[in-house]
GROMACS .gro file of C-alpha atoms in nm:
model
  159
    1MET     CA    1  -5.115  -2.114  -2.219
    2LEU     CA    2  -4.865  -2.312  -2.071
    3PHE     CA    3  -4.939  -2.121  -1.691
    4ALA     CA    4  -5.335  -2.173  -1.735
    5CYS     CA    5  -5.320  -2.561  -1.874
    6ASN     CA    6  -5.096  -2.687  -1.666
    7ALA     CA    7  -5.305  -2.919  -1.452
    8TRP     CA    8  -5.390  -3.089  -1.826
    9PHE     CA    9  -5.040  -3.030  -1.965
   10ARG     CA   10  -4.912  -3.241  -1.658
   11SER     CA   11  -5.138  -3.521  -1.728
   12ALA     CA   12  -5.074  -3.543  -2.109
   13GLU     CA   13  -4.665  -3.615  -2.045
   14ALA     CA   14  -4.754  -3.801  -1.763
   15ALA     CA   15  -5.009  -4.044  -2.027
   16ALA     CA   16  -4.684  -3.984  -2.294
   17GLY     CA   17  -4.433  -4.103  -1.946
   18GLU     CA   18  -4.663  -4.395  -1.900
   19ARG     CA   19  -4.631  -4.577  -2.283
   20ILE     CA   20  -4.226  -4.488  -2.246
   21ILE     CA   21  -4.207  -4.575  -1.868
   22GLY     CA   22  -4.355  -4.941  -1.959
   23LEU     CA   23  -4.053  -5.044  -2.182
   24VAL     CA   24  -3.851  -4.910  -1.945
   25THR     CA   25  -4.030  -5.090  -1.702
   26THR     CA   26  -4.093  -5.442  -1.582
   27GLY     CA   27  -4.516  -5.507  -1.562
   28THR     CA   28  -4.781  -5.367  -1.607
   29THR     CA   29  -4.834  -4.928  -1.629
   30SER     CA   30  -5.233  -4.756  -1.618
   31LEU     CA   31  -5.222  -4.394  -1.575
   32ASP     CA   32  -5.414  -4.174  -1.382
   33TRP     CA   33  -5.515  -3.870  -1.580
   34ASP     CA   34  -5.705  -3.595  -1.302
   35ALA     CA   35  -5.281  -3.721  -1.069
   36ALA     CA   36  -5.132  -3.641  -1.369
   37VAL     CA   37  -4.958  -3.950  -1.203
   38THR     CA   38  -4.783  -4.298  -1.348
   39PHE     CA   39  -4.767  -4.570  -1.258
   40PHE     CA   40  -4.609  -4.856  -1.329
   41GLY     CA   41  -4.430  -5.218  -1.180
   42LEU     CA   42  -4.769  -5.341  -1.108
   43GLY     CA   43  -4.827  -5.702  -1.060
   44THR     CA   44  -4.495  -5.724  -0.954
   45GLN     CA   45  -4.353  -5.659  -0.574
   46HIS     CA   46  -4.134  -5.310  -0.639
   47ALA     CA   47  -4.507  -5.144  -0.853
   48MET     CA   48  -4.495  -4.709  -0.779
   49GLY     CA   49  -4.603  -4.479  -0.930
   50LEU     CA   50  -4.433  -4.105  -1.042
   51ARG     CA   51  -4.638  -3.787  -1.099
   52ILE     CA   52  -4.590  -3.515  -1.289
   53THR     CA   53  -4.565  -3.200  -1.035
   54ALA     CA   54  -4.486  -2.836  -1.203
   55GLY     CA   55  -4.151  -2.825  -1.171
   56CYS     CA   56  -4.081  -3.151  -1.331
   57SER     CA   57  -4.321  -3.054  -1.626
   58SER     CA   58  -4.130  -3.036  -1.950
   59ALA     CA   59  -4.328  -2.639  -1.961
   60MET     CA   60  -4.082  -2.539  -1.762
   61LEU     CA   61  -3.805  -2.549  -1.982
   62ILE     CA   62  -4.061  -2.396  -2.228
   63ILE     CA   63  -4.190  -2.099  -2.107
   64PRO     CA   64  -3.766  -1.944  -2.107
   65LEU     CA   65  -3.747  -2.074  -2.475
   66LEU     CA   66  -4.085  -1.871  -2.575
   67LEU     CA   67  -3.943  -1.577  -2.415
   68VAL     CA   68  -3.555  -1.624  -2.599
   69GLY     CA   69  -3.782  -1.662  -2.933
   70ALA     CA   70  -3.973  -1.372  -2.849
   71GLY     CA   71  -3.691  -1.191  -2.750
   72PHE     CA   72  -3.618  -1.236  -3.100
   73MET     CA   73  -3.818  -1.107  -3.278
   74LEU     CA   74  -3.781  -0.859  -3.128
   75SER     CA   75  -3.460  -0.788  -3.204
   76ARG     CA   76  -3.626  -0.841  -3.560
   77ARG     CA   77  -3.275  -1.068  -3.735
   78SER     CA   78  -3.510  -1.256  -3.853
   79THR     CA   79  -3.834  -1.364  -3.982
   80VAL     CA   80  -4.085  -1.438  -3.681
   81SER     CA   81  -4.123  -1.778  -3.956
   82ARG     CA   82  -3.824  -1.873  -3.850
   83ILE     CA   83  -3.848  -1.806  -3.523
   84LEU     CA   84  -4.163  -2.029  -3.482
   85ALA     CA   85  -3.968  -2.298  -3.651
   86GLY     CA   86  -3.689  -2.290  -3.449
   87THR     CA   87  -3.929  -2.295  -3.129
   88GLY     CA   88  -4.143  -2.453  -3.226
   89ILE     CA   89  -3.810  -2.800  -3.296
   90GLY     CA   90  -3.730  -2.724  -2.932
   91ALA     CA   91  -4.017  -2.645  -2.772
   92VAL     CA   92  -4.041  -3.057  -2.908
   93VAL     CA   93  -3.710  -3.157  -2.783
   94LEU     CA   94  -3.752  -3.019  -2.462
   95VAL     CA   95  -4.025  -3.243  -2.460
   96VAL     CA   96  -3.866  -3.537  -2.590
   97THR     CA   97  -3.582  -3.476  -2.380
   98ASN     CA   98  -3.790  -3.467  -2.028
   99GLN     CA   99  -4.083  -3.812  -2.121
  100LEU     CA  100  -3.639  -4.023  -2.133
  101ARG     CA  101  -3.603  -3.819  -1.794
  102ILE     CA  102  -3.961  -3.989  -1.653
  103GLY     CA  103  -3.845  -4.274  -1.862
  104LEU     CA  104  -3.501  -4.275  -1.597
  105ILE     CA  105  -3.620  -4.218  -1.300
  106ALA     CA  106  -3.868  -4.460  -1.340
  107SER     CA  107  -3.640  -4.744  -1.425
  108PHE     CA  108  -3.413  -4.606  -1.225
  109SER     CA  109  -3.693  -4.605  -0.882
  110GLN     CA  110  -3.819  -4.955  -0.998
  111LYS     CA  111  -3.456  -5.131  -0.965
  112TRP     CA  112  -3.301  -4.885  -0.693
  113GLY     CA  113  -3.555  -4.792  -0.477
  114ASP     CA  114  -3.590  -4.515  -0.276
  115VAL     CA  115  -3.173  -4.401  -0.434
  116GLY     CA  116  -3.230  -4.509  -0.749
  117PHE     CA  117  -3.498  -4.211  -0.716
  118GLY     CA  118  -3.278  -4.040  -0.604
  119TRP     CA  119  -2.961  -3.988  -0.875
  120ALA     CA  120  -3.195  -4.032  -1.180
  121HIS     CA  121  -3.393  -3.730  -1.040
  122THR     CA  122  -3.158  -3.509  -0.922
  123VAL     CA  123  -2.830  -3.597  -1.063
  124VAL     CA  124  -2.898  -3.718  -1.345
  125GLY     CA  125  -3.253  -3.637  -1.468
  126SER     CA  126  -3.090  -3.266  -1.413
  127LEU     CA  127  -2.832  -3.344  -1.623
  128LEU     CA  128  -3.086  -3.473  -1.859
  129SER     CA  129  -3.195  -3.185  -1.892
  130LEU     CA  130  -2.951  -2.909  -1.871
  131VAL     CA  131  -2.871  -3.132  -2.190
  132GLY     CA  132  -3.194  -3.058  -2.304
  133VAL     CA  133  -3.243  -2.766  -2.223
  134ALA     CA  134  -2.883  -2.649  -2.481
  135ALA     CA  135  -2.995  -2.859  -2.760
  136SER     CA  136  -3.302  -2.671  -2.812
  137VAL     CA  137  -3.193  -2.272  -2.741
  138THR     CA  138  -2.939  -2.409  -3.017
  139ILE     CA  139  -3.205  -2.544  -3.275
  140LEU     CA  140  -3.316  -2.172  -3.206
  141MET     CA  141  -2.976  -2.013  -3.342
  142LEU     CA  142  -2.957  -2.226  -3.533
  143VAL     CA  143  -3.321  -2.180  -3.748
  144ALA     CA  144  -3.373  -1.857  -3.699
  145LEU     CA  145  -3.078  -1.762  -3.755
  146ARG     CA  146  -2.924  -1.918  -4.033
  147ARG     CA  147  -2.853  -1.746  -4.290
  148ARG     CA  148  -2.955  -1.765  -4.637
  149LYS     CA  149  -2.652  -1.892  -4.851
  150PRO     CA  150  -2.612  -1.594  -5.209
  151VAL     CA  151  -2.733  -1.773  -5.489
  152ASP     CA  152  -2.390  -1.830  -5.762
  153ARG     CA  153  -2.507  -1.592  -6.088
  154PRO     CA  154  -2.345  -1.606  -6.388
  155GLU     CA  155  -2.095  -1.238  -6.463
  156GLY     CA  156  -2.262  -0.965  -6.686
  157ALA     CA  157  -2.589  -1.094  -6.530
  158SER     CA  158  -2.812  -0.842  -6.492
  159LEU     CA  159  -3.007  -0.814  -6.124
   0.00000   0.00000   0.00000
């Protein structure tokens, strides 16, 4: 579904990014939904736009997470509800992390131009994405594989 609705998903990320970008840059922001572009710094000398491409979308990180969740379902090591909950929480972590990355790219770009974009997009942004992936997989595993604590029963109580 993320492949089929990728254009819509990228536009939704650009729209959410507009809010974040507005907090970390000067000037006003604007959105081109059809092109998945958030413009920022409008009314300043540093007006720019960020296009959310397929490679920069959190969808490309969510898809592998869904595959990991599907693997857990095949292994039957957990309940479906726990696996779905862990996958859902992990996906939210990936979306939030990507929104932070988008804000970081916009902020660096406005302050330092192309050099700032390069650093924020390829170095710092990639590290942030890696942290998001690690956190989402860890959350999936913790939620899906969490063991219930045994209930303490008084001695002599029947099961």
